[in-house]
Amino acid sequence: EKHQAKKEGNLSVEDKEMDAWDKEMKGYLFERKVKATDRTKTPEEIAKEEAERLHQLETKRLARMNGDFEDDDLSDISDVENADGKTKRKRRSSGKKDNHEKKKKRGGLSNPDELDSDDEQVGKKDEAKHEVRFTADGLVYVDKDGNVVGKVGDETKNDDELSSSEEEDSDDNSGEDEDDRSENVDSEADHDLGGSDDEASAADSNEKESENEFEDKVAVEFTKGMKVQGNYRANEQYGGKEHWYNGDVTNVRKDSKGKKIYDITYEDGDFEEGVIEENVRPIPKSKEQKEKERNEITEASMAKKKKEKAKERASEAIPFVFEVPTTLDALHDMIATHATTGSDASLIIQRIHATNSVRLNHKNKEKMQNFYDVLLRRFVAVGDAIFTSGNGGPDLERYKQLNAITKTLYGMSQDSPECAGAVWSRRLGIFQKALAKRSRDVEVTPLGDACEGEFSAWPSTGTLLLLRALPHIFPPTDKRHSVVTPAIILLGQILAQTPVKTQYDVVMGLFCCGLMLEYTKDAKRLPPEALAFLAGVLRLYADDVDTALIDSPIPSLGVGCRGPRLLSLRKRLNDYSSEANSTVQLSIEKDDIQSNSNPLSTLIFTLHLINKSMEILGLSEEASENEAFAEITKSLLCFDGTNKDFPLPISVKRLLSDTARRASSSLTKRRRPLQRRKGATAKDLAIKTLAPRMEDPTRYSMSKDKGKTQLQAEHDRQRREYKREHKAAMRELRLDSAFIENERRNAKNKADSKAREIRNKNFAWLEQEQATMNQQVRLGGGLLKGGGVGVAKAKAKSGKLGIKKGGKF
């Protein structure tokens, strides 16, 4: 019934789910089964495997470049690509077009991929004149004087246009040829379908002749005894007809003119002398032999093309192993040599780290520490290029380059945290000193707009983007961190002390506010500098700007902020249409900062950060929102609707009302009076249990209980439980008895050792006294008698043991 319903497509939802589950379970049967290991690979093992893989690929690439294909199966080179994937040669200049067409007509070019001599000379001259360099605008050509001549991709576009135009012309010219070919094919098909026997035999002879064309092209030297075919008495045949018969060469000689002639004995017994070389040919091979030879020749030619393609690819490919560059110029030279796009530059950086990781050898620590600092400077350079030229299109993709560098920095920080922390600390110190220097230069250098190339006291875009990547490398939630804590202090100093004069300064300040909120949101820290700056920016759009800036919470946005473009931000809000308000975004690129939509995007982004900060810090347990957001609340009250000349757009009014509503709901909480902290409850002091939750043992059944009644299964379960408990009790008793016996023996040994120590001490004293007495007796002089034991004592009394009676010698 279910099978019939499945055929008709009337399965229920439950049946469909069960059917899908059955398919998934059956699919697991075909998965590869491997033996489970008892551990995962360590980071050192993973790094070693990756380095070995890259070294093997580099060895293979170098072997291909040198033409060594001994152990190379060329599996990455496809046959279709070699057979049909002939790329059209790009033209360097249109002036060589006529010469190239003339050469093609004469058959001068045998290979469509090879270059003309003129093209090669032009290419060599161009390479000699210009040099490829990687700059902020990507790969460019630089002459001997260092001037930028053009971008690398420009000439390829012109070449593509020329090639496309040539293809169109060739397509137009080849249309008639294709029609003629199709007509010929149709006529041939008609003859094959409805031709006579004579025509069929002629076609067969043509096929044989075409099969023998390849053999005729190959020169064969006929020797005595060789089996051949001879054109029997060709001179006597009427109309030049040919009759070929099999035979053997019986003799080879030369005529009076020096040409070879042959004597042939045919298989039917006939004999012919003086057959010229044109009337002798080798015996035609069978179709199987011819097909085999063709396949061998085709395979050989394909293998040769594969090797040529592999050698070309190897010479153009990016190396897999690099030496560690110790300077930023060395890294840029490496990228300019091997990379053509931003993804290639990122790949080079990743391979440098993979082949020289600290996990491979601890001796790489010093050079990888230098490379870490080089990457930080590279990050700043790419970030500055984003401000100047934007993302750079699909070729450069600078934002993706920053993402790739961040991942590499994170991996290197995991390899050696101490080195990474030291490099970051030194780099943050450099940023702080540069900020102090710019602050001092403000007194002697007038401030200007950085978008116009003038002096600004704010850090560059690349520096702030590097600080944006910092919390992705180190944890920002630590109470004190050797890198993150100084970075937060530096951001606060930038917001509090850097003067604001232009729109660029406001955008960079908002960027720093967003960074401080990003650093502190997980740890629930309070960033007062960021909140004060947001309140100051909000006052730039107040109804009465001059009055609002007098009470600005931050000095840089106070009375000293008298830039004409900043004071006219409220007026410029109306220049941007209200229809595009929903799509406006704040950007750090120069062109977007100078656009007409920047005032509106700045205000919208400021309100967004205020809402975000209220979401993070609002309704906290300490009830400190009223004081933390007091300045923001005052700034919101500056929008009282008194400025009728420059009304706010509808979208901005809606955002302001939403922000004010959020502030009133989250900042009006009354603070609870101070109370003595209560003692910890029993629930707080209880240790969290980690014991697993067990199932009901009465519902647990073993496979051996299948087929038994419930009473018998319960009886067997209790019997097994009793047996386990009995074994456990016996084991505990044995352990306890062994422990008690060990303690008893230790106590007895301790008591015996004390008595033994006293006895040994007395024995030592008695032995010392007896030794002293024996020493005095030996000295003689009649002062002391006795000493010794046994026979020695009797001899001492008689004075016969070395001492005369009376004590004299």
XYZ file of N, CA, C and O in Angstrom, residues 591-655:
260
model
N 36.462 60.012 -2.112
C 35.399 60.512 -2.989
C 34.060 60.563 -2.268
O 33.269 61.499 -2.464
N 33.782 59.565 -1.414
C 32.518 59.547 -0.687
C 32.484 60.614 0.406
O 31.428 61.175 0.705
N 33.632 60.895 1.016
C 33.675 61.936 2.051
C 33.396 63.302 1.438
O 32.749 64.160 2.060
N 33.850 63.521 0.202
C 33.644 64.809 -0.452
C 32.296 64.917 -1.169
O 31.985 65.948 -1.736
N 31.504 63.858 -1.150
C 30.235 63.870 -1.868
C 29.181 64.673 -1.111
O 29.348 65.012 0.074
N 28.070 64.969 -1.783
C 26.990 65.753 -1.167
C 26.210 64.950 -0.123
O 25.535 65.525 0.720
N 26.304 63.612 -0.183
C 25.551 62.781 0.762
C 26.269 62.600 2.085
O 25.724 61.972 2.997
N 27.485 63.125 2.210
C 28.245 62.888 3.436
C 27.599 63.502 4.674
O 27.577 62.856 5.736
N 27.069 64.744 4.656
C 26.426 65.264 5.884
C 25.274 64.395 6.370
O 25.138 64.151 7.576
N 24.460 63.917 5.441
C 23.342 63.072 5.845
C 23.823 61.731 6.380
O 23.332 61.239 7.404
N 24.787 61.122 5.703
C 25.302 59.830 6.175
C 26.006 59.972 7.524
O 25.934 59.073 8.362
N 26.669 61.111 7.761
C 27.324 61.329 9.053
C 26.303 61.388 10.181
O 26.485 60.769 11.245
N 25.205 62.120 9.984
C 24.172 62.221 11.020
C 23.489 60.876 11.264
O 23.258 60.483 12.414
N 23.183 60.154 10.188
C 22.525 58.856 10.350
C 23.443 57.876 11.076
O 23.021 57.131 11.967
N 24.726 57.883 10.732
C 25.660 56.984 11.396
C 25.860 57.360 12.861
O 26.017 56.484 13.720
N 25.845 58.654 13.162
C 25.955 59.089 14.563
C 24.770 58.584 15.387
O 24.948 58.048 16.496
N 23.561 58.728 14.853
C 22.384 58.223 15.566
C 22.422 56.705 15.701
O 21.982 56.148 16.723
N 22.966 56.027 14.687
C 23.090 54.573 14.770
C 24.038 54.165 15.901
O 23.750 53.222 16.664
N 25.176 54.854 16.027
C 26.111 54.536 17.101
C 25.508 54.849 18.464
O 25.748 54.120 19.438
N 24.725 55.925 18.567
C 24.080 56.248 19.845
C 23.096 55.141 20.224
O 23.058 54.684 21.393
N 22.294 54.691 19.280
C 21.356 53.599 19.563
C 22.099 52.321 19.946
O 21.664 51.585 20.843
N 23.210 52.081 19.269
C 23.984 50.882 19.578
C 24.573 50.954 20.976
O 24.562 49.964 21.728
N 25.084 52.106 21.358
C 25.645 52.257 22.712
C 24.566 52.125 23.776
O 24.801 51.547 24.841
N 23.359 52.654 23.515
C 22.262 52.470 24.466
C 21.862 51.010 24.574
O 21.516 50.533 25.665
N 21.924 50.309 23.467
C 21.596 48.884 23.497
C 22.625 48.095 24.294
O 22.292 47.132 24.989
N 23.898 48.500 24.212
C 24.956 47.769 24.908
C 25.001 48.129 26.394
O 25.092 47.250 27.264
N 24.924 49.434 26.700
C 25.140 49.900 28.065
C 23.850 50.232 28.803
O 23.888 50.485 30.015
N 22.729 50.273 28.111
C 21.487 50.638 28.780
C 20.962 49.555 29.685
O 21.219 48.357 29.515
N 20.173 49.993 30.721
C 19.531 49.078 31.673
C 20.543 48.153 32.330
O 20.346 46.950 32.459
N 21.663 48.697 32.772
C 22.655 47.895 33.479
C 22.291 47.791 34.951
O 21.434 48.507 35.477
N 22.946 46.869 35.640
C 22.642 46.660 37.049
C 23.100 47.834 37.909
O 22.555 48.074 38.978
N 24.121 48.555 37.460
C 24.623 49.666 38.261
C 23.764 50.912 38.136
O 23.942 51.871 38.902
N 22.839 50.950 37.169
C 21.952 52.094 36.970
C 22.733 53.384 36.774
O 22.438 54.417 37.357
N 23.746 53.326 35.922
C 24.590 54.492 35.658
C 24.300 55.115 34.299
O 25.112 55.878 33.784
N 23.148 54.771 33.701
C 22.867 55.277 32.360
C 22.626 56.780 32.350
O 22.984 57.478 31.394
N 22.000 57.289 33.385
C 21.679 58.721 33.405
C 22.942 59.570 33.321
O 22.993 60.565 32.602
N 23.981 59.182 34.064
C 25.226 59.944 34.025
C 26.008 59.678 32.746
O 26.628 60.577 32.173
N 26.024 58.421 32.262
C 26.816 58.080 31.087
C 26.271 58.758 29.835
O 27.034 59.210 28.974
N 24.932 58.834 29.701
C 24.309 59.392 28.500
C 23.717 60.785 28.752
O 22.827 61.211 28.008
N 24.234 61.464 29.766
C 23.696 62.792 30.067
C 23.975 63.779 28.944
O 23.092 64.548 28.522
N 25.208 63.761 28.405
C 25.552 64.700 27.334
C 24.792 64.384 26.045
O 24.400 65.289 25.311
N 24.579 63.098 25.762
C 23.815 62.733 24.571
C 22.370 63.201 24.725
O 21.743 63.685 23.761
N 21.831 63.082 25.924
C 20.461 63.550 26.163
C 20.360 65.056 25.943
O 19.401 65.554 25.322
N 21.350 65.813 26.425
C 21.347 67.262 26.212
C 21.462 67.602 24.730
O 20.839 68.557 24.253
N 22.269 66.816 24.008
C 22.418 67.078 22.568
C 21.120 66.802 21.825
O 20.766 67.524 20.876
N 20.372 65.786 22.239
C 19.080 65.514 21.606
C 18.081 66.642 21.866
O 17.226 66.931 21.025
N 18.184 67.277 23.025
C 17.277 68.376 23.346
C 17.579 69.635 22.537
O 16.773 70.567 22.540
N 18.745 69.675 21.874
C 19.068 70.836 21.030
C 18.233 70.870 19.754
O 18.215 71.889 19.056
N 17.568 69.780 19.418
C 16.697 69.745 18.235
C 15.271 70.072 18.715
O 14.470 69.165 18.993
N 14.988 71.366 18.823
C 13.684 71.788 19.345
C 12.750 72.286 18.256
O 11.635 72.745 18.526
N 13.194 72.244 17.011
C 12.329 72.642 15.904
C 12.229 74.137 15.683
O 11.308 74.609 14.986
N 13.146 74.919 16.238
C 13.084 76.377 16.081
C 13.679 76.853 14.759
O 13.412 77.954 14.330
N 14.492 76.046 14.119
C 15.141 76.427 12.861
C 14.187 76.105 11.715
O 14.112 74.974 11.224
N 13.416 77.096 11.269
C 12.461 76.914 10.194
C 13.089 77.086 8.808
O 12.513 76.670 7.804
N 14.289 77.705 8.781
C 14.916 77.948 7.480
C 15.467 76.653 6.871
O 15.430 76.460 5.655
N 16.012 75.794 7.730
C 16.605 74.548 7.259
C 15.963 73.377 8.018
O 16.535 72.864 8.987
N 14.784 72.984 7.621
C 14.129 71.872 8.328
C 14.832 70.547 8.039
O 15.463 70.363 6.993
N 14.709 69.645 8.975
C 15.332 68.331 8.828
C 14.510 67.457 7.881
O 13.296 67.576 7.814
N 15.180 66.566 7.136
C 14.429 65.616 6.300
C 13.540 64.715 7.156
O 13.764 64.533 8.356
N 12.543 64.150 6.532
C 11.572 63.318 7.260
C 12.247 62.089 7.856
O 11.972 61.686 8.991
N 13.170 61.475 7.089
C 13.839 60.281 7.603
C 14.683 60.598 8.828
O 14.739 59.815 9.778
N 15.332 61.771 8.831
C 16.144 62.154 9.992
C 15.252 62.430 11.196
O 15.588 62.055 12.330
N 14.108 63.085 10.974
C 13.181 63.316 12.086
C 12.705 61.999 12.687
O 12.592 61.865 13.917
N 12.458 61.025 11.841
C 12.006 59.731 12.339
C 13.099 59.064 13.172
O 12.828 58.494 14.242
N 14.349 59.147 12.704
C 15.453 58.557 13.462
C 15.663 59.273 14.797
O 15.928 58.646 15.831
